[in-house]
Amino acid sequence: QVRLVESGGGLVQSGGSLRLSCAASGFTFQHYAMGWFRQAPGKEREFVANINRSGGTADYADSVKGRFTISRDNDRKTVYLQMNSLEPVDTALYYCAADRKILSAPSSRDYSEYDYWGQGTQVTVSS
């Protein structure tokens, strides 16, 4: 059974930090690029960051570049999102997702290309 379980969300003040984790099971983790997306109430789901299979290449939305860092541990089958300098606009439900890729393929920003999704973890940033 495929599972992606996010954790680490919570309530934080503006300027604070959180580290999200996403634990994967039920599929061959190292064969998948991983992504983080978020959705605020009344808004579309948006790309936040992704990382390729090996962890050597990452891509970020302009809105989080320089503040967020995505990483992965293939031995632990876990992907992380370190979020610093959080702002109220970062408030959303954060999802991790897995995208089956050949080794050389770039990771995608398009959520429709992702095969598996977690249930999400809420991040709330107060001003």
Short mmCIF file of N, CA, C and O in Angstrom, two decimals:
data_model
loop_
_atom_site.label_atom_id
_atom_site.label_comp_id
_atom_site.label_asym_id
_atom_site.label_seq_id
_atom_site.Cartn_x
_atom_site.Cartn_y
_atom_site.Cartn_z
N GLN A 1 0.84 -1.18 0.00
CA GLN A 1 0.00 0.00 0.00
C GLN A 1 0.90 1.26 0.00
O GLN A 1 1.75 1.42 0.85
N VAL A 2 0.65 2.13 -0.98
CA VAL A 2 1.44 3.35 -1.08
C VAL A 2 0.98 4.35 -0.01
O VAL A 2 -0.21 4.57 0.18
N ARG A 3 1.96 4.90 0.69
CA ARG A 3 1.64 5.93 1.68
C ARG A 3 2.68 7.03 1.63
O ARG A 3 3.89 6.76 1.50
N LEU A 4 2.21 8.25 1.74
CA LEU A 4 3.04 9.42 1.97
C LEU A 4 2.44 10.13 3.18
O LEU A 4 1.28 10.53 3.14
N VAL A 5 3.23 10.26 4.22
CA VAL A 5 2.72 10.83 5.46
C VAL A 5 3.55 12.05 5.83
O VAL A 5 4.73 11.93 6.17
N GLU A 6 2.89 13.21 5.77
CA GLU A 6 3.56 14.46 6.11
C GLU A 6 3.46 14.72 7.61
O GLU A 6 2.49 14.33 8.27
N SER A 7 4.46 15.41 8.13
CA SER A 7 4.44 15.84 9.53
C SER A 7 5.29 17.10 9.66
O SER A 7 6.01 17.47 8.74
N GLY A 8 5.17 17.75 10.82
CA GLY A 8 6.00 18.91 11.10
C GLY A 8 5.30 20.25 10.96
O GLY A 8 5.90 21.29 11.26
N GLY A 9 4.07 20.24 10.49
CA GLY A 9 3.35 21.50 10.38
C GLY A 9 2.97 22.04 11.75
O GLY A 9 3.15 21.39 12.77
N GLY A 10 2.45 23.26 11.76
CA GLY A 10 2.02 23.86 13.02
C GLY A 10 1.82 25.34 12.88
O GLY A 10 1.78 25.89 11.77
N LEU A 11 1.70 25.99 14.03
CA LEU A 11 1.52 27.44 14.10
C LEU A 11 2.85 28.08 14.48
O LEU A 11 3.48 27.67 15.46
N VAL A 12 3.26 29.09 13.72
CA VAL A 12 4.53 29.75 13.97
C VAL A 12 4.36 31.24 13.70
O VAL A 12 3.52 31.64 12.87
N GLN A 13 5.13 32.04 14.39
CA GLN A 13 5.08 33.49 14.15
C GLN A 13 5.86 33.87 12.90
O GLN A 13 6.77 33.15 12.48
N SER A 14 5.49 34.99 12.33
CA SER A 14 6.20 35.51 11.17
C SER A 14 7.69 35.61 11.47
O SER A 14 8.08 36.08 12.54
N GLY A 15 8.51 35.15 10.53
CA GLY A 15 9.94 35.12 10.72
C GLY A 15 10.47 33.82 11.29
O GLY A 15 11.68 33.61 11.33
N GLY A 16 9.58 32.97 11.72
CA GLY A 16 9.97 31.70 12.31
C GLY A 16 10.28 30.62 11.28
O GLY A 16 10.26 30.87 10.07
N SER A 17 10.55 29.43 11.78
CA SER A 17 10.95 28.29 10.93
C SER A 17 10.16 27.06 11.29
O SER A 17 9.73 26.89 12.44
N LEU A 18 10.00 26.21 10.30
CA LEU A 18 9.43 24.88 10.48
C LEU A 18 10.16 23.92 9.54
O LEU A 18 10.64 24.34 8.47
N ARG A 19 10.20 22.66 9.94
CA ARG A 19 10.75 21.63 9.06
C ARG A 19 9.68 20.57 8.85
O ARG A 19 9.27 19.89 9.79
N LEU A 20 9.26 20.45 7.60
CA LEU A 20 8.28 19.42 7.25
C LEU A 20 9.01 18.15 6.84
O LEU A 20 10.08 18.20 6.24
N SER A 21 8.41 17.01 7.17
CA SER A 21 8.91 15.71 6.74
C SER A 21 7.81 14.97 6.02
O SER A 21 6.62 15.17 6.30
N CYS A 22 8.20 14.10 5.12
CA CYS A 22 7.25 13.26 4.40
C CYS A 22 7.86 11.87 4.30
O CYS A 22 8.86 11.67 3.60
N ALA A 23 7.26 10.93 5.01
CA ALA A 23 7.74 9.55 5.02
C ALA A 23 6.99 8.73 3.99
O ALA A 23 5.76 8.72 3.98
N ALA A 24 7.74 8.03 3.15
CA ALA A 24 7.15 7.25 2.06
C ALA A 24 7.23 5.77 2.35
O ALA A 24 8.19 5.29 2.98
N SER A 25 6.25 5.03 1.87
CA SER A 25 6.27 3.57 1.95
C SER A 25 5.39 3.00 0.85
O SER A 25 4.53 3.70 0.31
N GLY A 26 5.65 1.74 0.51
CA GLY A 26 4.81 1.06 -0.46
C GLY A 26 5.22 1.24 -1.91
O GLY A 26 4.54 0.73 -2.81
N PHE A 27 6.33 1.91 -2.16
CA PHE A 27 6.84 2.05 -3.52
C PHE A 27 8.35 2.26 -3.43
O PHE A 27 8.90 2.54 -2.36
N THR A 28 9.02 2.16 -4.58
CA THR A 28 10.48 2.28 -4.62
C THR A 28 10.85 3.76 -4.63
O THR A 28 10.90 4.41 -5.67
N PHE A 29 11.11 4.27 -3.46
CA PHE A 29 11.28 5.71 -3.24
C PHE A 29 12.32 6.32 -4.17
O PHE A 29 12.11 7.40 -4.74
N GLN A 30 13.45 5.64 -4.35
CA GLN A 30 14.55 6.23 -5.11
C GLN A 30 14.24 6.31 -6.61
O GLN A 30 15.01 6.90 -7.37
N HIS A 31 13.14 5.72 -7.06
CA HIS A 31 12.73 5.82 -8.47
C HIS A 31 11.84 7.03 -8.74
O HIS A 31 11.37 7.21 -9.86
N TYR A 32 11.60 7.81 -7.71
CA TYR A 32 10.64 8.90 -7.81
C TYR A 32 11.29 10.25 -7.47
O TYR A 32 11.98 10.37 -6.45
N ALA A 33 11.01 11.23 -8.31
CA ALA A 33 11.24 12.61 -7.90
C ALA A 33 10.17 12.96 -6.88
O ALA A 33 9.08 12.39 -6.88
N MET A 34 10.50 13.89 -6.01
CA MET A 34 9.57 14.28 -4.95
C MET A 34 9.30 15.78 -5.00
O MET A 34 10.20 16.57 -5.33
N GLY A 35 8.09 16.13 -4.67
CA GLY A 35 7.73 17.54 -4.69
C GLY A 35 6.93 17.94 -3.46
O GLY A 35 6.32 17.10 -2.80
N TRP A 36 6.96 19.22 -3.18
CA TRP A 36 6.10 19.82 -2.17
C TRP A 36 5.20 20.84 -2.87
O TRP A 36 5.68 21.65 -3.68
N PHE A 37 3.94 20.78 -2.55
CA PHE A 37 2.95 21.72 -3.05
C PHE A 37 2.18 22.27 -1.85
O PHE A 37 2.22 21.70 -0.76
N ARG A 38 1.47 23.36 -2.08
CA ARG A 38 0.66 23.91 -1.00
C ARG A 38 -0.64 24.47 -1.56
O ARG A 38 -0.72 24.83 -2.74
N GLN A 39 -1.63 24.53 -0.70
CA GLN A 39 -2.93 25.07 -1.10
C GLN A 39 -3.52 25.87 0.05
O GLN A 39 -3.74 25.31 1.14
N ALA A 40 -3.75 27.12 -0.20
CA ALA A 40 -4.40 27.99 0.78
C ALA A 40 -5.91 27.99 0.51
O ALA A 40 -6.33 27.71 -0.62
N PRO A 41 -6.71 28.29 1.50
CA PRO A 41 -8.17 28.30 1.30
C PRO A 41 -8.57 29.22 0.15
O PRO A 41 -8.13 30.36 0.07
N GLY A 42 -9.37 28.68 -0.76
CA GLY A 42 -9.87 29.47 -1.87
C GLY A 42 -8.89 29.67 -3.00
O GLY A 42 -9.17 30.40 -3.95
N LYS A 43 -7.73 29.02 -2.90
CA LYS A 43 -6.71 29.19 -3.94
C LYS A 43 -6.37 27.85 -4.58
O LYS A 43 -6.66 26.79 -4.04
N GLU A 44 -5.73 27.95 -5.74
CA GLU A 44 -5.28 26.74 -6.44
C GLU A 44 -4.08 26.13 -5.72
O GLU A 44 -3.32 26.81 -5.03
N ARG A 45 -3.93 24.83 -5.91
CA ARG A 45 -2.73 24.18 -5.41
C ARG A 45 -1.53 24.71 -6.19
O ARG A 45 -1.58 24.81 -7.42
N GLU A 46 -0.46 25.05 -5.48
CA GLU A 46 0.69 25.63 -6.16
C GLU A 46 1.97 24.88 -5.82
O GLU A 46 2.14 24.34 -4.73
N PHE A 47 2.86 24.90 -6.77
CA PHE A 47 4.17 24.28 -6.62
C PHE A 47 5.01 25.06 -5.61
O PHE A 47 4.99 26.30 -5.61
N VAL A 48 5.72 24.33 -4.78
CA VAL A 48 6.65 24.95 -3.83
C VAL A 48 8.09 24.58 -4.16
O VAL A 48 8.93 25.46 -4.35
N ALA A 49 8.37 23.29 -4.24
CA ALA A 49 9.74 22.83 -4.49
C ALA A 49 9.69 21.39 -4.96
O ALA A 49 8.75 20.66 -4.67
N ASN A 50 10.73 20.99 -5.70
CA ASN A 50 10.89 19.58 -6.03
C ASN A 50 12.36 19.20 -5.99
O ASN A 50 13.25 20.06 -5.97
N ILE A 51 12.59 17.90 -5.99
CA ILE A 51 13.95 17.40 -5.93
C ILE A 51 14.02 16.12 -6.76
O ILE A 51 13.08 15.33 -6.76
N ASN A 52 15.11 15.93 -7.48
CA ASN A 52 15.20 14.78 -8.36
C ASN A 52 15.50 13.52 -7.57
O ASN A 52 15.66 13.53 -6.34
N ARG A 53 15.61 12.43 -8.28
CA ARG A 53 15.73 11.11 -7.63
C ARG A 53 16.96 11.01 -6.74
O ARG A 53 16.92 10.43 -5.67
N SER A 54 18.06 11.55 -7.21
CA SER A 54 19.30 11.41 -6.44
C SER A 54 19.43 12.45 -5.33
O SER A 54 20.27 12.32 -4.44
N GLY A 55 18.63 13.50 -5.43
CA GLY A 55 18.75 14.59 -4.46
C GLY A 55 19.75 15.66 -4.88
O GLY A 55 19.99 16.60 -4.15
N GLY A 56 20.30 15.51 -6.08
CA GLY A 56 21.32 16.45 -6.52
C GLY A 56 20.81 17.72 -7.14
O GLY A 56 21.55 18.71 -7.25
N THR A 57 19.56 17.72 -7.54
CA THR A 57 18.99 18.91 -8.21
C THR A 57 17.64 19.25 -7.59
O THR A 57 16.80 18.36 -7.43
N ALA A 58 17.48 20.51 -7.26
CA ALA A 58 16.22 20.99 -6.68
C ALA A 58 15.75 22.21 -7.45
O ALA A 58 16.55 22.93 -8.06
N ASP A 59 14.46 22.42 -7.38
CA ASP A 59 13.84 23.56 -8.05
C ASP A 59 12.86 24.19 -7.06
O ASP A 59 12.21 23.47 -6.29
N TYR A 60 12.73 25.52 -7.11
CA TYR A 60 11.89 26.22 -6.15
C TYR A 60 11.00 27.24 -6.85
O TYR A 60 11.41 27.88 -7.83
N ALA A 61 9.83 27.43 -6.32
CA ALA A 61 9.01 28.55 -6.74
C ALA A 61 9.71 29.85 -6.35
O ALA A 61 10.41 29.90 -5.32
N ASP A 62 9.53 30.87 -7.15
CA ASP A 62 10.19 32.15 -6.86
C ASP A 62 9.81 32.69 -5.48
O ASP A 62 10.61 33.33 -4.81
N SER A 63 8.59 32.41 -5.07
CA SER A 63 8.09 32.96 -3.81
C SER A 63 8.78 32.38 -2.58
O SER A 63 8.71 32.97 -1.50
N VAL A 64 9.46 31.24 -2.74
CA VAL A 64 10.10 30.61 -1.57
C VAL A 64 11.61 30.50 -1.74
O VAL A 64 12.30 30.10 -0.80
N LYS A 65 12.11 30.83 -2.92
CA LYS A 65 13.54 30.69 -3.18
C LYS A 65 14.35 31.50 -2.19
O LYS A 65 14.04 32.67 -1.92
N GLY A 66 15.37 30.88 -1.64
CA GLY A 66 16.20 31.55 -0.64
C GLY A 66 15.70 31.41 0.78
O GLY A 66 16.43 31.72 1.73
N ARG A 67 14.46 30.96 0.95
CA ARG A 67 13.90 30.77 2.29
C ARG A 67 13.65 29.29 2.60
O ARG A 67 13.78 28.87 3.75
N PHE A 68 13.27 28.51 1.59
CA PHE A 68 12.95 27.11 1.78
C PHE A 68 14.05 26.24 1.16
O PHE A 68 14.64 26.61 0.14
N THR A 69 14.26 25.08 1.76
CA THR A 69 15.21 24.11 1.22
C THR A 69 14.59 22.72 1.25
O THR A 69 14.14 22.25 2.30
N ILE A 70 14.59 22.07 0.09
CA ILE A 70 14.10 20.71 0.00
C ILE A 70 15.29 19.76 0.02
O ILE A 70 16.35 20.06 -0.52
N SER A 71 15.12 18.62 0.67
CA SER A 71 16.17 17.60 0.69
C SER A 71 15.50 16.24 0.82
O SER A 71 14.31 16.14 1.10
N ARG A 72 16.28 15.20 0.60
CA ARG A 72 15.73 13.85 0.72
C ARG A 72 16.79 12.91 1.26
O ARG A 72 17.99 13.12 1.08
N ASP A 73 16.32 11.87 1.91
CA ASP A 73 17.18 10.80 2.41
C ASP A 73 16.62 9.50 1.84
O ASP A 73 15.59 9.01 2.31
N ASN A 74 17.27 8.97 0.82
CA ASN A 74 16.74 7.78 0.16
C ASN A 74 16.81 6.55 1.06
O ASN A 74 16.00 5.62 0.91
N ASP A 75 17.76 6.52 1.97
CA ASP A 75 17.84 5.38 2.90
C ASP A 75 16.64 5.39 3.85
O ASP A 75 16.10 4.34 4.21
N ARG A 76 16.23 6.57 4.28
CA ARG A 76 15.09 6.70 5.19
C ARG A 76 13.77 6.85 4.45
O ARG A 76 12.71 6.91 5.08
N LYS A 77 13.82 6.95 3.13
CA LYS A 77 12.61 7.12 2.31
C LYS A 77 11.81 8.33 2.79
O LYS A 77 10.58 8.26 2.97
N THR A 78 12.50 9.41 2.97
CA THR A 78 11.89 10.62 3.51
C THR A 78 12.36 11.85 2.74
O THR A 78 13.53 11.94 2.37
N VAL A 79 11.43 12.76 2.51
CA VAL A 79 11.76 14.04 1.92
C VAL A 79 11.42 15.13 2.94
O VAL A 79 10.47 14.99 3.70
N TYR A 80 12.23 16.19 2.93
CA TYR A 80 12.09 17.25 3.92
C TYR A 80 11.88 18.59 3.23
O TYR A 80 12.30 18.80 2.09
N LEU A 81 11.27 19.50 3.95
CA LEU A 81 11.19 20.89 3.51
C LEU A 81 11.50 21.77 4.70
O LEU A 81 10.69 21.88 5.63
N GLN A 82 12.68 22.36 4.68
CA GLN A 82 13.07 23.31 5.71
C GLN A 82 12.57 24.69 5.30
O GLN A 82 12.92 25.18 4.22
N MET A 83 11.76 25.29 6.16
CA MET A 83 11.14 26.57 5.83
C MET A 83 11.61 27.62 6.84
O MET A 83 11.33 27.49 8.04
N ASN A 84 12.31 28.61 6.36
CA ASN A 84 12.81 29.69 7.20
C ASN A 84 12.16 31.01 6.79
O ASN A 84 11.57 31.12 5.71
N SER A 85 12.27 31.99 7.67
CA SER A 85 11.72 33.33 7.40
C SER A 85 10.28 33.26 6.92
O SER A 85 9.90 33.88 5.92
N LEU A 86 9.49 32.48 7.62
CA LEU A 86 8.11 32.28 7.22
C LEU A 86 7.30 33.57 7.30
O LEU A 86 7.53 34.41 8.19
N GLU A 87 6.37 33.68 6.39
CA GLU A 87 5.51 34.86 6.28
C GLU A 87 4.06 34.40 6.31
O GLU A 87 3.76 33.25 5.96
N PRO A 88 3.14 35.29 6.68
CA PRO A 88 1.73 34.90 6.69
C PRO A 88 1.24 34.36 5.35
O PRO A 88 0.37 33.49 5.33
N VAL A 89 1.80 34.83 4.24
CA VAL A 89 1.38 34.33 2.92
C VAL A 89 1.77 32.87 2.71
O VAL A 89 1.31 32.24 1.76
N ASP A 90 2.64 32.33 3.55
CA ASP A 90 3.02 30.92 3.46
C ASP A 90 1.98 30.01 4.11
O ASP A 90 2.10 28.78 4.03
N THR A 91 1.00 30.58 4.76
CA THR A 91 -0.05 29.78 5.41
C THR A 91 -0.81 28.96 4.38
O THR A 91 -1.33 29.50 3.40
N ALA A 92 -0.83 27.65 4.58
CA ALA A 92 -1.47 26.75 3.62
C ALA A 92 -1.40 25.32 4.15
O ALA A 92 -0.70 25.04 5.12
N LEU A 93 -2.09 24.44 3.45
CA LEU A 93 -1.94 23.00 3.66
C LEU A 93 -0.83 22.54 2.71
O LEU A 93 -0.91 22.78 1.51
N TYR A 94 0.18 21.93 3.28
CA TYR A 94 1.35 21.51 2.50
C TYR A 94 1.29 20.01 2.23
O TYR A 94 1.11 19.21 3.15
N TYR A 95 1.46 19.68 0.95
CA TYR A 95 1.41 18.29 0.52
C TYR A 95 2.76 17.86 -0.06
O TYR A 95 3.41 18.63 -0.75
N CYS A 96 3.13 16.62 0.20
CA CYS A 96 4.24 16.06 -0.57
C CYS A 96 3.66 15.12 -1.62
O CYS A 96 2.55 14.58 -1.47
N ALA A 97 4.43 14.91 -2.68
CA ALA A 97 3.97 14.11 -3.80
C ALA A 97 5.15 13.42 -4.45
O ALA A 97 6.29 13.90 -4.38
N ALA A 98 4.87 12.29 -5.10
CA ALA A 98 5.90 11.47 -5.74
C ALA A 98 5.61 11.35 -7.22
O ALA A 98 4.47 11.10 -7.62
N ASP A 99 6.65 11.48 -8.02
CA ASP A 99 6.54 11.48 -9.49
C ASP A 99 7.54 10.49 -10.06
O ASP A 99 8.75 10.69 -9.96
N ARG A 100 7.03 9.40 -10.65
CA ARG A 100 7.91 8.38 -11.23
C ARG A 100 8.69 8.98 -12.39
O ARG A 100 8.12 9.50 -13.34
N LYS A 101 10.03 8.89 -12.31
CA LYS A 101 10.88 9.50 -13.33
C LYS A 101 12.03 8.56 -13.67
O LYS A 101 12.53 7.85 -12.82
N ILE A 102 12.47 8.62 -14.95
CA ILE A 102 13.75 8.00 -15.26
C ILE A 102 14.84 8.87 -14.65
O ILE A 102 14.62 10.05 -14.36
N LEU A 103 16.00 8.30 -14.47
CA LEU A 103 17.03 8.96 -13.67
C LEU A 103 17.41 10.33 -14.21
O LEU A 103 17.64 11.27 -13.46
N SER A 104 17.45 10.47 -15.53
CA SER A 104 17.94 11.71 -16.12
C SER A 104 16.85 12.77 -16.31
O SER A 104 17.14 13.90 -16.69
N ALA A 105 15.61 12.43 -16.06
CA ALA A 105 14.52 13.36 -16.32
C ALA A 105 14.44 14.44 -15.26
O ALA A 105 14.63 14.16 -14.08
N PRO A 106 14.17 15.67 -15.67
CA PRO A 106 14.02 16.74 -14.67
C PRO A 106 12.73 16.58 -13.89
O PRO A 106 11.75 16.00 -14.37
N SER A 107 12.71 17.10 -12.69
CA SER A 107 11.51 17.07 -11.87
C SER A 107 10.51 18.09 -12.42
O SER A 107 10.88 19.05 -13.08
N SER A 108 9.24 17.87 -12.10
CA SER A 108 8.19 18.69 -12.68
C SER A 108 7.58 19.65 -11.66
O SER A 108 7.52 19.35 -10.47
N ARG A 109 7.11 20.79 -12.16
CA ARG A 109 6.35 21.73 -11.35
C ARG A 109 4.84 21.51 -11.50
O ARG A 109 4.05 22.13 -10.81
N ASP A 110 4.45 20.64 -12.40
CA ASP A 110 3.05 20.41 -12.71
C ASP A 110 2.48 19.34 -11.80
O ASP A 110 2.86 18.17 -11.89
N TYR A 111 1.54 19.71 -10.95
CA TYR A 111 1.03 18.75 -9.98
C TYR A 111 0.34 17.57 -10.66
O TYR A 111 0.26 16.48 -10.08
N SER A 112 -0.17 17.76 -11.88
CA SER A 112 -0.88 16.67 -12.55
C SER A 112 0.05 15.53 -12.96
O SER A 112 -0.41 14.43 -13.28
N GLU A 113 1.34 15.77 -12.94
CA GLU A 113 2.29 14.72 -13.31
C GLU A 113 2.66 13.82 -12.12
O GLU A 113 3.32 12.81 -12.31
N TYR A 114 2.25 14.18 -10.94
CA TYR A 114 2.63 13.42 -9.76
C TYR A 114 1.66 12.26 -9.54
O TYR A 114 0.46 12.39 -9.70
N ASP A 115 2.25 11.13 -9.14
CA ASP A 115 1.49 9.89 -9.06
C ASP A 115 0.85 9.66 -7.69
O ASP A 115 -0.25 9.12 -7.59
N TYR A 116 1.59 10.02 -6.66
CA TYR A 116 1.11 9.74 -5.30
C TYR A 116 1.14 11.03 -4.48
O TYR A 116 2.06 11.84 -4.64
N TRP A 117 0.19 11.11 -3.56
CA TRP A 117 0.04 12.31 -2.73
C TRP A 117 -0.19 11.92 -1.28
O TRP A 117 -0.83 10.92 -0.98
N GLY A 118 0.32 12.77 -0.39
CA GLY A 118 0.00 12.63 1.02
C GLY A 118 -1.28 13.38 1.35
O GLY A 118 -1.90 14.00 0.47
N GLN A 119 -1.64 13.34 2.63
CA GLN A 119 -2.87 13.98 3.08
C GLN A 119 -2.66 15.45 3.44
O GLN A 119 -3.64 16.19 3.59
N GLY A 120 -1.43 15.84 3.59
CA GLY A 120 -1.14 17.24 3.88
C GLY A 120 -0.90 17.52 5.35
O GLY A 120 -1.37 16.79 6.23
N THR A 121 -0.14 18.58 5.61
CA THR A 121 0.09 19.06 6.97
C THR A 121 -0.10 20.58 6.95
O THR A 121 0.39 21.27 6.05
N GLN A 122 -0.82 21.07 7.95
CA GLN A 122 -1.17 22.49 7.97
C GLN A 122 -0.03 23.34 8.52
O GLN A 122 0.53 23.03 9.58
N VAL A 123 0.26 24.41 7.81
CA VAL A 123 1.22 25.41 8.27
C VAL A 123 0.48 26.74 8.39
O VAL A 123 -0.13 27.19 7.42
N THR A 124 0.54 27.32 9.57
CA THR A 124 -0.11 28.60 9.80
C THR A 124 0.92 29.58 10.35
O THR A 124 1.58 29.28 11.36
N VAL A 125 1.07 30.71 9.69
CA VAL A 125 2.05 31.72 10.10
C VAL A 125 1.28 32.96 10.54
O VAL A 125 0.53 33.55 9.76
N SER A 126 1.47 33.34 11.78
CA SER A 126 0.78 34.51 12.31
C SER A 126 1.66 35.75 12.18
O SER A 126 2.88 35.67 12.23
N SER A 127 1.01 36.88 12.00
CA SER A 127 1.75 38.13 11.83
C SER A 127 2.05 38.80 13.16
O SER A 127 1.55 38.40 14.19
#
